[in-house]
Coordinates of C-alpha atoms in Angstrom, one line a residue:
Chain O
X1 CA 276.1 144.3 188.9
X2 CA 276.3 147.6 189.9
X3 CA 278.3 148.5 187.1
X4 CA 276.0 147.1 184.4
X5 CA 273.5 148.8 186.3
X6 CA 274.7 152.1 186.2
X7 CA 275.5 152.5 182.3
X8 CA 272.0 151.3 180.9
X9 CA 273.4 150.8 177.5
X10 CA 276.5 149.1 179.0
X11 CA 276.2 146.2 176.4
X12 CA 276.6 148.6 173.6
X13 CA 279.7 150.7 174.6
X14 CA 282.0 148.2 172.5
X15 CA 280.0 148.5 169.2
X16 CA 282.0 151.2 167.6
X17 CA 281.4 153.0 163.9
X18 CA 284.2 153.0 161.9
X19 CA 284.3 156.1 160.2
X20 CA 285.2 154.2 157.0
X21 CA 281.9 153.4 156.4
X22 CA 279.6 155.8 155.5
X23 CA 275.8 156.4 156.6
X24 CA 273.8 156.8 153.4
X25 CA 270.4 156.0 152.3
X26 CA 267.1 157.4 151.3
X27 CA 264.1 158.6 153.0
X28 CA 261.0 159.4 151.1
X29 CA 259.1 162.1 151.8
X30 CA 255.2 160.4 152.3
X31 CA 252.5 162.7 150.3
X32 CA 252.0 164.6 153.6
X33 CA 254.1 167.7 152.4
X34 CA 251.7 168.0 148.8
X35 CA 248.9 167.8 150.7
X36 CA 250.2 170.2 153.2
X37 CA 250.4 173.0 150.3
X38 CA 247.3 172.0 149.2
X39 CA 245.6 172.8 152.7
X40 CA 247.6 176.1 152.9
X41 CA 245.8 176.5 149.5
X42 CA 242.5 176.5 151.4
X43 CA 243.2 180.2 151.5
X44 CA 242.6 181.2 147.9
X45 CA 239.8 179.1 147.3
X46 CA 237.2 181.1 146.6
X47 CA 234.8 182.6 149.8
X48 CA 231.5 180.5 148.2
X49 CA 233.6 177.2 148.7
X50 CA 234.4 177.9 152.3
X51 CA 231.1 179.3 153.0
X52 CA 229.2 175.9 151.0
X53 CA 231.7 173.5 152.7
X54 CA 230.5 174.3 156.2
X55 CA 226.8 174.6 155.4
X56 CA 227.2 171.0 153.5
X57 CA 228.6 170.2 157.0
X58 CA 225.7 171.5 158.8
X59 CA 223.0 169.9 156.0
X60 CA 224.8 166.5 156.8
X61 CA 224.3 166.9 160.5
X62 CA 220.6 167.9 159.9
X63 CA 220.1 164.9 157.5
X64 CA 221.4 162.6 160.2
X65 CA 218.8 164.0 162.9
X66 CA 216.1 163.3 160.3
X67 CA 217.0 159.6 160.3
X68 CA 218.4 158.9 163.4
X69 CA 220.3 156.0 163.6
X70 CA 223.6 155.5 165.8
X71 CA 225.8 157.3 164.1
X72 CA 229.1 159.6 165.2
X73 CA 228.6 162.4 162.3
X74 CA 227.3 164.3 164.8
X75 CA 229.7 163.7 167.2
X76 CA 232.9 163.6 165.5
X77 CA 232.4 167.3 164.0
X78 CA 230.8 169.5 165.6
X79 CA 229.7 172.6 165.2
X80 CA 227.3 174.8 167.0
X81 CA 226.4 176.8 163.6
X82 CA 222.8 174.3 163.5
X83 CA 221.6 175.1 166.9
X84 CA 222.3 178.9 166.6
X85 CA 220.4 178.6 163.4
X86 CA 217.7 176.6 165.0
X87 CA 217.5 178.9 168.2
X88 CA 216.9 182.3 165.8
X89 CA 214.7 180.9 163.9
X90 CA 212.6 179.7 166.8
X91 CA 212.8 182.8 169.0
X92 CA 211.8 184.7 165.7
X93 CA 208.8 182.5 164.9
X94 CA 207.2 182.9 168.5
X95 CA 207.4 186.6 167.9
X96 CA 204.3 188.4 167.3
X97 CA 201.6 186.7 169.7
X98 CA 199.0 189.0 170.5
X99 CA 199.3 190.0 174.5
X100 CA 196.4 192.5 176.3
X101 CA 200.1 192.8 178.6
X102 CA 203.5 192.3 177.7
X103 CA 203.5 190.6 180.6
X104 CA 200.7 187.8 180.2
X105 CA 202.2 186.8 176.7
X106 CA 204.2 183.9 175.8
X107 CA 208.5 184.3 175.9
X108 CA 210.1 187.4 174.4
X109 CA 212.8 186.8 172.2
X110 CA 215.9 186.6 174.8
X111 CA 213.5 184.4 177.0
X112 CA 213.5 181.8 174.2
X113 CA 217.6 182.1 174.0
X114 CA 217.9 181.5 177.8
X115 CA 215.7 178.7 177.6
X116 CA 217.3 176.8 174.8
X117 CA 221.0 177.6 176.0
X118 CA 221.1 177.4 179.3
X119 CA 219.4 174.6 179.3
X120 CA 221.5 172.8 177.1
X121 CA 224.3 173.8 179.3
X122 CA 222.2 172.5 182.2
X123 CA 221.4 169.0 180.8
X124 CA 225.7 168.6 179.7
X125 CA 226.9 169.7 183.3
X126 CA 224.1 166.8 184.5
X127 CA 225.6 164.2 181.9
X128 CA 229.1 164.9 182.7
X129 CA 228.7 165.3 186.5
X130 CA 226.6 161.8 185.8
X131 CA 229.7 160.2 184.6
X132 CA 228.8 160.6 180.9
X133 CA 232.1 161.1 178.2
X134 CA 231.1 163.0 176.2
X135 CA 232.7 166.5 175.7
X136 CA 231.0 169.3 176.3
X137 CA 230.7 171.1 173.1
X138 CA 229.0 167.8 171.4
X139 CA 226.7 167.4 174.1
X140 CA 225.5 171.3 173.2
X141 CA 225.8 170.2 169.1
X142 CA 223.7 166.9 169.9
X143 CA 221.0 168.9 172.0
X144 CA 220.8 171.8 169.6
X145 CA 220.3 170.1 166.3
X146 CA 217.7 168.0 167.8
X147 CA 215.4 170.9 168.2
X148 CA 215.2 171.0 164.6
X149 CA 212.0 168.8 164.5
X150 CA 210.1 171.1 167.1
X151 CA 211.5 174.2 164.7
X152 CA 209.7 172.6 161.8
X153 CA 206.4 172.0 164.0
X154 CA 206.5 175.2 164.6
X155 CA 206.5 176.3 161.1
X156 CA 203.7 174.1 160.8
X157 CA 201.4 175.5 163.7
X158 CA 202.5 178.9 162.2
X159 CA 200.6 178.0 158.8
X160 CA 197.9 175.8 160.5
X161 CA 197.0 179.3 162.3
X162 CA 196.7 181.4 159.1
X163 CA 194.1 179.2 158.0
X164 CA 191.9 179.0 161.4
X165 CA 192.3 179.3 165.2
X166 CA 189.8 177.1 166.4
X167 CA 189.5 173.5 168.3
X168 CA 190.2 171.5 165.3
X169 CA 193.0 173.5 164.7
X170 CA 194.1 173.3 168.1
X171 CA 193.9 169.5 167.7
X172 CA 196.0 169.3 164.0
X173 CA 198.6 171.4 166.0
X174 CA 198.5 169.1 169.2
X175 CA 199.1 166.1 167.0
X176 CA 202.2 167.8 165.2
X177 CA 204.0 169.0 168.6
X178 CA 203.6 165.8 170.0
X179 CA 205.2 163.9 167.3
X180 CA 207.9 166.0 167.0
X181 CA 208.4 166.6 170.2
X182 CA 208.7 162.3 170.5
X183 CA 211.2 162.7 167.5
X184 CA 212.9 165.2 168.9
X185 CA 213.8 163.3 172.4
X186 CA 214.3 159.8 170.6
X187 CA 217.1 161.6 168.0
X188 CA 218.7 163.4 170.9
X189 CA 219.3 160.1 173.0
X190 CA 219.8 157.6 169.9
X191 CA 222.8 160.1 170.1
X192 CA 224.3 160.7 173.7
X193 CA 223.1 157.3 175.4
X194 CA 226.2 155.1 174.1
X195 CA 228.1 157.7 176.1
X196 CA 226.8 157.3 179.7
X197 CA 227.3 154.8 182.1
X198 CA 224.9 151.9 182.0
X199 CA 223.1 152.0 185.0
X200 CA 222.6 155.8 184.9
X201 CA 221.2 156.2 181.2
X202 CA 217.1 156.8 182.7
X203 CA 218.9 159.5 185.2
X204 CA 220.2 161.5 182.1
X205 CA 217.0 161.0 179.5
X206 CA 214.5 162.8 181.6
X207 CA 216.2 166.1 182.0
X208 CA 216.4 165.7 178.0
X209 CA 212.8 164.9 178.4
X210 CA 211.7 167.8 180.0
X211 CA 213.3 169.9 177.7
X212 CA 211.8 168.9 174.4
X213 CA 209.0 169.2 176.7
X214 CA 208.9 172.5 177.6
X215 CA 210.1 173.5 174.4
X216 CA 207.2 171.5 172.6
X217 CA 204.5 173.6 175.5
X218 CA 205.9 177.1 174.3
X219 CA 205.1 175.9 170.8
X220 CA 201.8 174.7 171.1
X221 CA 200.6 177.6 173.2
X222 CA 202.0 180.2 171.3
X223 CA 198.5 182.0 170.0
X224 CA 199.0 185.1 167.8
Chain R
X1 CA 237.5 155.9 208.8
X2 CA 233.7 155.3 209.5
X3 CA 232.7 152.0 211.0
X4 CA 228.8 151.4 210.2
X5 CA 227.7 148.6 212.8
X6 CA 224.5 146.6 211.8
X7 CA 222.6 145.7 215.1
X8 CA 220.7 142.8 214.1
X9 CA 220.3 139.5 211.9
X10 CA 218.2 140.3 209.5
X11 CA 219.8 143.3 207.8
X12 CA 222.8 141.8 206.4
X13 CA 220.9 142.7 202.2
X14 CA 221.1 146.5 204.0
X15 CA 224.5 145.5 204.8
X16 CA 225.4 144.2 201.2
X17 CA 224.0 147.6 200.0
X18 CA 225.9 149.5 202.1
X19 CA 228.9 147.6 201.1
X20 CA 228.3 148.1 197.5
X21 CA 228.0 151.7 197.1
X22 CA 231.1 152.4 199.7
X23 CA 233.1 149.7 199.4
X24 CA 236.4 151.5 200.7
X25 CA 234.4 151.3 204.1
X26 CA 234.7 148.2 207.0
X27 CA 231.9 146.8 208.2
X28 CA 231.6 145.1 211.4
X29 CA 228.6 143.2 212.0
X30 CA 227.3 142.2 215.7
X31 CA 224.5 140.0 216.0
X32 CA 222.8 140.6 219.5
X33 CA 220.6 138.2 220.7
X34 CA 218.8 141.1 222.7
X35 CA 218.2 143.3 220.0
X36 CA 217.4 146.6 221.2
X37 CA 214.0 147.1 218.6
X38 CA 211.5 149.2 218.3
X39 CA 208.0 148.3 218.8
X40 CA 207.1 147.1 215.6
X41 CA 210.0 144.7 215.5
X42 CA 212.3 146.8 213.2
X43 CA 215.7 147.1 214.6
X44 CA 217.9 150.8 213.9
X45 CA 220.8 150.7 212.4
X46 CA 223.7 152.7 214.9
X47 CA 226.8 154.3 213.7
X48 CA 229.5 153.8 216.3
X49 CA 232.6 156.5 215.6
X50 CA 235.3 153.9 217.1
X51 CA 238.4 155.7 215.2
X52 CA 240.1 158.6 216.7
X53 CA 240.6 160.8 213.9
X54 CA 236.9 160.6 213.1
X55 CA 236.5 164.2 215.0
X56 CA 239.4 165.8 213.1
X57 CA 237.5 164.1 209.9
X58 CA 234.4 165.4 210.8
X59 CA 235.3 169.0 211.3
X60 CA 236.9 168.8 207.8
X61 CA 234.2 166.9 206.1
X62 CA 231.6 168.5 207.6
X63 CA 229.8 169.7 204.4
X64 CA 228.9 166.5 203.6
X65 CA 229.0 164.3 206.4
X66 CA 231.5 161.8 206.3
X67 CA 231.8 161.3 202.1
X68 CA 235.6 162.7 201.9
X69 CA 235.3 164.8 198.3
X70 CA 237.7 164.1 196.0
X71 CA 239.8 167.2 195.5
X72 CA 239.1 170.7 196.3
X73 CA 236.0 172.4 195.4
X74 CA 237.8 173.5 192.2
X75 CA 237.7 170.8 190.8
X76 CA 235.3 168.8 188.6
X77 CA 235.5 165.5 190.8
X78 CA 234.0 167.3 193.5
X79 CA 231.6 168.2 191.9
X80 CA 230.7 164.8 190.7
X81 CA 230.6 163.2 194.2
X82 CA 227.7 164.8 194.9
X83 CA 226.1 162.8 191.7
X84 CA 227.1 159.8 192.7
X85 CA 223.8 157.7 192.2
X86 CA 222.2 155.4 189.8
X87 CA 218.9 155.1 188.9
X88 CA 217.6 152.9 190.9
X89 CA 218.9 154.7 194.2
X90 CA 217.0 157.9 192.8
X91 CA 214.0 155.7 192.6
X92 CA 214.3 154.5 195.7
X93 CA 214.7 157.8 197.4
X94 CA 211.5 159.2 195.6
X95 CA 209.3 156.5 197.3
X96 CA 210.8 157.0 200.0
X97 CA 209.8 160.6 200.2
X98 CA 206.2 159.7 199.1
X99 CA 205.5 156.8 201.7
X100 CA 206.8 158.0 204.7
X101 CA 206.8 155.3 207.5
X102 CA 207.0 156.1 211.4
X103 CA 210.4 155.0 212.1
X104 CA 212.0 155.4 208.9
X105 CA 214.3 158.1 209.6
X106 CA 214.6 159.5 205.5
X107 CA 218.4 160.6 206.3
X108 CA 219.4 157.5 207.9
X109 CA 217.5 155.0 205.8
X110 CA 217.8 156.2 202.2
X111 CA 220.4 158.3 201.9
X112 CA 223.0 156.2 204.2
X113 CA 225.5 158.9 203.8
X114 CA 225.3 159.3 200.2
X115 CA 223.1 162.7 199.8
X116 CA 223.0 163.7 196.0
X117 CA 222.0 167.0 194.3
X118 CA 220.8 165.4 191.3
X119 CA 217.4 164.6 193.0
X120 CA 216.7 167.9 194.8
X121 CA 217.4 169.8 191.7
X122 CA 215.6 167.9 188.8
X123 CA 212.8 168.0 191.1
X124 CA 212.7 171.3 191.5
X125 CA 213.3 172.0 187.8
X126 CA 210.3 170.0 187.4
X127 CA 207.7 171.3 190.2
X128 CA 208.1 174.7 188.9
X129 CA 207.7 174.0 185.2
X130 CA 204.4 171.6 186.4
X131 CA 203.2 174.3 189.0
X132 CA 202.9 176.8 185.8
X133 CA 202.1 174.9 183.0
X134 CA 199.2 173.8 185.4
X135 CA 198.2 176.9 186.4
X136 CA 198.2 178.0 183.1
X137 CA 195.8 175.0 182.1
X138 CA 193.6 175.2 184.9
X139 CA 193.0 179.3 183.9
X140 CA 192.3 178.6 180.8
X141 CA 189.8 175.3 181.7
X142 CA 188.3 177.7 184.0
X143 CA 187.4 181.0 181.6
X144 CA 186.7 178.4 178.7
X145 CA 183.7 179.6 178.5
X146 CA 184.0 183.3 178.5
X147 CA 183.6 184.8 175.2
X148 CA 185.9 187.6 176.0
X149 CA 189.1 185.4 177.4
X150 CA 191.5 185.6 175.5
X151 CA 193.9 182.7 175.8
X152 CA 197.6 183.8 176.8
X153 CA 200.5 181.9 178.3
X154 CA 201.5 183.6 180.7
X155 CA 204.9 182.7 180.5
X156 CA 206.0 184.8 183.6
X157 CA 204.7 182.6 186.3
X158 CA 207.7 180.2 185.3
X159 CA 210.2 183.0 186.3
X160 CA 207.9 183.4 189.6
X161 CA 207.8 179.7 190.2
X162 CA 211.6 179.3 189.8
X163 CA 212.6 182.1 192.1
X164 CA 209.9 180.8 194.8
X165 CA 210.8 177.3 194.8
X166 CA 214.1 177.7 194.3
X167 CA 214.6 180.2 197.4
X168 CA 212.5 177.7 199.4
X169 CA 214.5 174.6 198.4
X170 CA 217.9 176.6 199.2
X171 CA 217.4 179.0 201.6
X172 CA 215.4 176.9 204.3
X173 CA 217.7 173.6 204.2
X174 CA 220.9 176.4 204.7
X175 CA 219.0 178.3 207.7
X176 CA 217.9 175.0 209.3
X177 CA 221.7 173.4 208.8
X178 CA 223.0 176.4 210.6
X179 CA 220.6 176.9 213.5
X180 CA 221.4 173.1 214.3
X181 CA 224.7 173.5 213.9
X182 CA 224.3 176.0 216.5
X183 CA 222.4 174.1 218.8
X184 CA 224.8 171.0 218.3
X185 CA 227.4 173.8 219.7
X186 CA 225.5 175.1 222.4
X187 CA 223.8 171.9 223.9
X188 CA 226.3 168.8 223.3
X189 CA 223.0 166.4 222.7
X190 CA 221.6 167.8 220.1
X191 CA 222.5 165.5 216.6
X192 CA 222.6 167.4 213.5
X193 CA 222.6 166.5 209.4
X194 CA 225.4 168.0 207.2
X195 CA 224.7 170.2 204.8
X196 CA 223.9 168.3 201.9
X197 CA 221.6 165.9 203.8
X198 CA 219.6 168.5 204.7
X199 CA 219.2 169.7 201.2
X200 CA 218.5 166.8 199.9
X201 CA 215.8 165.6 202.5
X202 CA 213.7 168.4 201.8
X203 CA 214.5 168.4 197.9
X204 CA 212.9 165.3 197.8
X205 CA 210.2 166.0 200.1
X206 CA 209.2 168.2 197.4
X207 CA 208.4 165.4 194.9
X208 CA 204.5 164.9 195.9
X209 CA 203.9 168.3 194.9
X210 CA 204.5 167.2 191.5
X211 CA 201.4 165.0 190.7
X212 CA 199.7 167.2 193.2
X213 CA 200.3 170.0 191.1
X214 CA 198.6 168.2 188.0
X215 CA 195.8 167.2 189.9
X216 CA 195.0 171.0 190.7
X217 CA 194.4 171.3 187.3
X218 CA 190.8 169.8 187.9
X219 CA 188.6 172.8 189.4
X220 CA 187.0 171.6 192.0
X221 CA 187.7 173.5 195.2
X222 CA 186.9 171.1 197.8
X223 CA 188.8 168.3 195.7
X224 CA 191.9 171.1 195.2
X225 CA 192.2 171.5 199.3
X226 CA 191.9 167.7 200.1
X227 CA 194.7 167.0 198.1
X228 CA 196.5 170.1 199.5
X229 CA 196.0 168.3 202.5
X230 CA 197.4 165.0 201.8
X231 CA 200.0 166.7 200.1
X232 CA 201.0 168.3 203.0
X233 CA 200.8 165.6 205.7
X234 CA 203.1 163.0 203.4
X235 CA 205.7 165.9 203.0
X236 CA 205.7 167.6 205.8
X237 CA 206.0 164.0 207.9
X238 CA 208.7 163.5 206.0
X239 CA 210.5 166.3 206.9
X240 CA 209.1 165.7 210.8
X241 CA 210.4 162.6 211.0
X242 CA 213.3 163.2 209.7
X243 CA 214.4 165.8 212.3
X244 CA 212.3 165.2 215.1
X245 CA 214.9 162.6 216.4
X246 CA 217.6 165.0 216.1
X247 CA 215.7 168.2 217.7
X248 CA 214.2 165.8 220.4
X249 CA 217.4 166.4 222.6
X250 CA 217.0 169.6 223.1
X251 CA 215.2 171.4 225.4
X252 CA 211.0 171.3 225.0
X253 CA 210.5 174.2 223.7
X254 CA 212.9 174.9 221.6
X255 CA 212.7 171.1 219.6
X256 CA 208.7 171.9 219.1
X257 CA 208.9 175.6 217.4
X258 CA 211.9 174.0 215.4
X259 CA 209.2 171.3 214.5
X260 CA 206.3 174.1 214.2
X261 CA 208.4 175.9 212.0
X262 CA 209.5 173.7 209.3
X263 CA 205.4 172.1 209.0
X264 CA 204.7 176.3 209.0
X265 CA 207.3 176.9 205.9
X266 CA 206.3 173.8 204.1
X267 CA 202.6 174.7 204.7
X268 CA 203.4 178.6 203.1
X269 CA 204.5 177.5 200.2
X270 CA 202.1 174.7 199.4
X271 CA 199.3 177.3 200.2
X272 CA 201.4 180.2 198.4
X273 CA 202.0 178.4 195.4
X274 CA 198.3 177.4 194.8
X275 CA 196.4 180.3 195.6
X276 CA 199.1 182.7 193.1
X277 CA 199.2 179.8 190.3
X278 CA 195.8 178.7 190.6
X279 CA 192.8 181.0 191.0
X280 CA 189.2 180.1 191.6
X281 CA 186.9 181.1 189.6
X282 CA 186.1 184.1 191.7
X283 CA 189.2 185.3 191.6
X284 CA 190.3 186.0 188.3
X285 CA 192.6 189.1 188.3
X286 CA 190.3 191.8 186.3
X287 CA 192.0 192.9 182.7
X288 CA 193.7 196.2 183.0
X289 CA 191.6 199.1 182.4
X290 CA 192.3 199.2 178.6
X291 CA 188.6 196.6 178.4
X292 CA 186.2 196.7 180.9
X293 CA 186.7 194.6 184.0
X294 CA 184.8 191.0 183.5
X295 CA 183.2 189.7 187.4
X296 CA 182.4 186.7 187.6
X297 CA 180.2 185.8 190.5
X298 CA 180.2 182.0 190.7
X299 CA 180.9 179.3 189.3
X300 CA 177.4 177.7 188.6
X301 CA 176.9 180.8 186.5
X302 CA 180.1 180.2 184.5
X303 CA 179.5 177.1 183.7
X304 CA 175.6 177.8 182.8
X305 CA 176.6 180.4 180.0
X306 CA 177.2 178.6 176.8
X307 CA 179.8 177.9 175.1
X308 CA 180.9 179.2 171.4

């Protein structure tokens, strides 16, 4: 036994090959190597292919926040070019409010940043530390691209204030934050609730909550 | 090992909970026929330390009081043991900090050695973006009428909420921990909380200043300081009865500043926070000198002078 034990492949010492008999055969290549060159090819394309293949990627992921449905495109790639996007063009539209004090006016420009980064970065350490699975970097891509409907209220209370800065504008604008900031929080957790534990899904909503929140408040009170 | 001994019959459901969110832990029950209760007929649970090694555990598990972390403090799972809770414990823990009862030690009866930091900071979180979106709404609900207001978020009260409340929900629970600590040193009776219980008790004690904070918005003054007032008296109870059983050991004096103390802090800020967020209508901070200064007098005259 101990024998047997000690040479694991024991059974398989007698099985000798003659050298009469030669080891030939074939092995096909698969199509891996072709499409190897053709991905080393990727290189001369030319610059407007590279550049359109990632903003088709980002236009896909802003399609699929429009109609949210559960879905992994978001997941699978992402990408943070969408929320730096979103985050510019937000921090740039809330420039320009009229202040008596720099002080007493709405966020400056870095504010807005802070607010939309690190709070992403707050609500994915709260997932995680929850028990959630998702990686980090998708959590961020999830919460960014779903600011895009409070970006496009924004551009709406924008126009809505060229034409008249009074209570029924106030109202029109009230009505369009709201909805997208509903929007904004359903997309967001149509995405990341699969991935948290089921008796903790409530715990991880609200911070997301609050956020589209006080997102949707800097929109709404942003007078120029 | 920590034994958790049930004194009484009819507390085996707190026994089942107990069992279910620390199941690595044995439980021995003891029914008494005497039970020693209190005088409303609700019996207290008592922790009996009957291993040896539970001083050695202690010392090294003294941050969070008994709940061994997972791996050193460089390492995500420790992290995540201190978010350890489902909804409905969070739940439960918020009522608990809004209805205080008189023998319902928070620490002891809602926590049960499982303090989180997911409560104490989403609360905060949300107090301070409440306290200065309300204060902002209750400005503008009081100059409504004045022609020369101009509307303006001013969007730095949420760095001056943050930093307050913040500071307050930190740097109190860290001072208190440590004077007790001390005073478990110097007098051998005196109980104390780890850490993170003490964190988290007055994290959530913070969560009736929430809906308080959105009833300020209505500008009454009378109607502002009776709510102040309830405010106070649920939270700070709270906190009272929360360490009064722990400070009672010690000597008189010294256990009623402790107690004087915390109600004092917890008063300051509830008083701080609405007399910088919310001003009363005679009040208002003058513009800076670039426009004339506006007074307003009273409010009766505010609200006489019409509206655009």
């Amino acid at each position: 036994m101990a024998d047997d034990a000690s040479k694991p492949f024991a059974g398989l010492a007698d099985v000798s090959i003659s050298e009469d008999i030669a080891v030939e055969g074939d092995i096909s290549v698969p199509v891996g190597t072709s499409r190897r060159d053709e991905e080393l090819s990727t290189l001369d394309e030319p610059v407007k292919e590279t550049v359109l293949r990632d903003l088709r990627a980002v236009g896909n992921k802003f399609v699929h926040v429009l109609y949210p449905k559960r879905s992994s495109a978001l997941l699978r790639d992402w990408d943070l070019w969408g929320p730096l996007l979103l985050c510019v063009t937000l921090a740039l539209l809330l420039q320009g409010g009229a202040t008596e004090t720099q002080e007493q006016g709405g966020p400056q420009f870095a504010e807005v940043f802070v607010i939309v980064w690190v709070g992403s970065i707050v609500i994915t350490l709260n997932s995680k530390l929850l028990g959630g699975t998702l990686s980090f970097f998708q959590s961020l891509c999830v919460l960014g691209y779903c600011i895009m409907p409070l970006t496009a209220a924004l551009v709406v209370c924008r126009l809505v204030l060229l034409l008249a800065n009074n209570a029924v504008s106030f109202a029109v604008r009230l009505l369009v934050v709201s909805a997208s900031f509903g929007w904004s929080t359903f997309a967001s957790t149509a995405f990341l609730v699969d991935s948290q534990p089921p008796n903790r899904k409530a715990l991880v909503v609200y911070p997301v909550f609050l956020f589209y929140f006080v997102i949707g408040w800097i929109i709404l009170t942003f007078s120029p | 090992v920590l034994f958790t001994v049930v004194v009484s019959g009819a507390e085996f459901e707190e026994a089942a909970q107990l069992l279910s969110s620390n199941p690595g832990a044995s439980t021995l029950s003891v029914s008494t026929s005497n039970n020693s209760v209190s005088a409303e007929g609700r019996s207290e649970e008592v922790k009996l330390d009957l291993s040896d090694e539970e001083e050695a555990e202690q010392e090294s598990s003294e941050l969070l009081g008994g709940q061994k972390p997972t791996g050193g403090f460089w390492t995500f799972e420790y992290y995540q043991s201190f978010f350890n809770v489902d909804t409905t414990q969070v739940l439960d823990r918020v009522k608990g900090s809004v209805m205080p009862l008189p023998g319902r030690n928070f620490i002891k009866h809602h926590l049960r050695s499982n303090p989180d930091l997911y409560g104490p900071f989403w609360i905060c979180v949300t107090l301070v973006f409440t306290v200065a979106i309300s204060g902002n709404l209750s400005t503008f609900l009081i100059e409504m009428g004045n022609p020369a207001y101009h509307y303006t978020p001013q969007f730095h009260r949420v760095t001056v909420a943050s930093i307050v409340i913040f500071l307050y929900a930190w740097l109190v629970p860290i001072s208190l921990w440590g004077f007790l600590s001390w005073r478990q040193g110097v007098e051998r009776q005196v109980g104390g909380y780890s850490f993170l219980e003490t964190v988290c008790v007055y994290g959530y004690s913070l969560f009736i200043y929430i809906p308080t904070s959105i009833l300020w918005i209505i500008p009454f003054e009378w109607l502002r300081w009776t709510l102040m007032v309830v405010a106070m008296v649920i939270s700070g109870s709270v906190l009272v009865l929360t360490f009064w059983p722990v400070v009672r050991e010690d000597t008189k004096p010294m256990a009623v500043s402790t107690v004087a103390i915390i109600v004092a802090l917890h008063s300051l800020l509830a008083i701080g926070c609405k007399m910088y967020f919310f001003q009363t209508a005679s009040h208002i901070s003058p513009l800076p000198p670039t426009t004339a200064p506006i007074q307003i007098d009273t409010q009766t005259t505010h609200f006489g002078s019409t509206l655009n």
